[in-house]
Coordinates of C-alpha atoms in Angstrom, one line a residue:
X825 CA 1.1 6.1 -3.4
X826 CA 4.7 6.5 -4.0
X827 CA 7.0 3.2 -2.5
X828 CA 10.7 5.1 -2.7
X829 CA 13.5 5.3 -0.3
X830 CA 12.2 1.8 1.3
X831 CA 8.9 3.8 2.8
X832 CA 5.5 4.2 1.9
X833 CA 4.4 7.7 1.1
X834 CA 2.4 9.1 2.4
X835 CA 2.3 7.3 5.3
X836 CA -1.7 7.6 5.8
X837 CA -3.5 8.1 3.2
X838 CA -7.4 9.2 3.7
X839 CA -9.7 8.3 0.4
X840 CA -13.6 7.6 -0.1
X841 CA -15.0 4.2 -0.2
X842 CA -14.8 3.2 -3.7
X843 CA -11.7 4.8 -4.6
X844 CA -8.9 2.9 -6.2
X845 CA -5.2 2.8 -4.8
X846 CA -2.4 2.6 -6.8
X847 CA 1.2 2.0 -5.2
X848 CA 4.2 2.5 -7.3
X849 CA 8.1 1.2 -6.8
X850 CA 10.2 4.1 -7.4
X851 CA 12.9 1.9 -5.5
X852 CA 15.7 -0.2 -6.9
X853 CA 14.7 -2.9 -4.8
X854 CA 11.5 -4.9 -4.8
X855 CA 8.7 -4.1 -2.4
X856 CA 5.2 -5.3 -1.7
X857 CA 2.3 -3.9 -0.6
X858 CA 0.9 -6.1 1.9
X859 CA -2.4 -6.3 4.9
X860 CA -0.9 -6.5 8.4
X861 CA -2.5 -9.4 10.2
X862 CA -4.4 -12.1 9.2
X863 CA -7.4 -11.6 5.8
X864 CA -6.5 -8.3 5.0
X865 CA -7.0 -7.4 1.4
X866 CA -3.9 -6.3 0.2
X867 CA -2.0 -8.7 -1.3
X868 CA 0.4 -7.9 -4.0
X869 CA 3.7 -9.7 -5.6
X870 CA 7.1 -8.4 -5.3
X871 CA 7.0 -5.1 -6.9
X872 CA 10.1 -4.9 -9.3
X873 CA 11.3 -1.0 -10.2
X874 CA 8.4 1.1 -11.4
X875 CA 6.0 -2.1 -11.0
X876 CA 2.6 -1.0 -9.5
X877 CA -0.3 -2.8 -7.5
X878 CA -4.0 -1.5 -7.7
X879 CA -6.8 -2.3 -5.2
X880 CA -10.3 -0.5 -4.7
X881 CA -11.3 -0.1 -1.4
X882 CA -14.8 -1.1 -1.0
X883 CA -15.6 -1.1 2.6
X884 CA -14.6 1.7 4.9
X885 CA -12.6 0.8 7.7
X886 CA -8.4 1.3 8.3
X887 CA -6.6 -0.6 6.5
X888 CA -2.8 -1.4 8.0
X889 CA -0.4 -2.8 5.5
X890 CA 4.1 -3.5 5.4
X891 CA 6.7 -4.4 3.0
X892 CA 6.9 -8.3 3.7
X893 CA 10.5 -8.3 2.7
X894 CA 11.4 -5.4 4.2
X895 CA 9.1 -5.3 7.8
X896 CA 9.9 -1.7 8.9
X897 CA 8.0 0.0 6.1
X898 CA 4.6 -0.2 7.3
X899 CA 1.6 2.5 6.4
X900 CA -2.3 2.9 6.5
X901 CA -5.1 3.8 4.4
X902 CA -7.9 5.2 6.4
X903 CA -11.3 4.3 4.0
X904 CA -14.6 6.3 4.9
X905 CA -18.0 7.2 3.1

């Protein structure tokens, strides 16, 4: 998953259960990668230029997540069998 031009690309992403993630700042600014609502899993720090944040997806399900710091980017991974 690219993070560049303050969005996530691509916007929905559609993997297998089991498959691990990896979001990558190609933006000057720092970005995170985080679960919209309350318990979600995703849950990184401030990603700094080139950082990146790994999770494996273990349940299926869609997952919504945003940019904490910057609100509008928001983006969805779509987990089945």
């Amino acid at each position: 998953m690219a993070i560049k031009n303050f969005a996530f690309s691509p916007v929905t992403l559609k993997v297998k259960t089991g498959t691990t993630v990896t979001w990558t700042n190609q933006d000057t600014d720092a970005h995170t990668v985080t679960s919209t609502g309350s318990g979600g899993p995703l849950r990184s720090a401030a990603l700094a230029t080139h950082a990146t944040y790994r999770y494996r997806f273990t349940a299926p399900g869609t997952y919504h997540y945003l940019c904490t710091i910057h609100p509008f980017m928001t983006a969805t991974v779509e987990v089945t069998r």
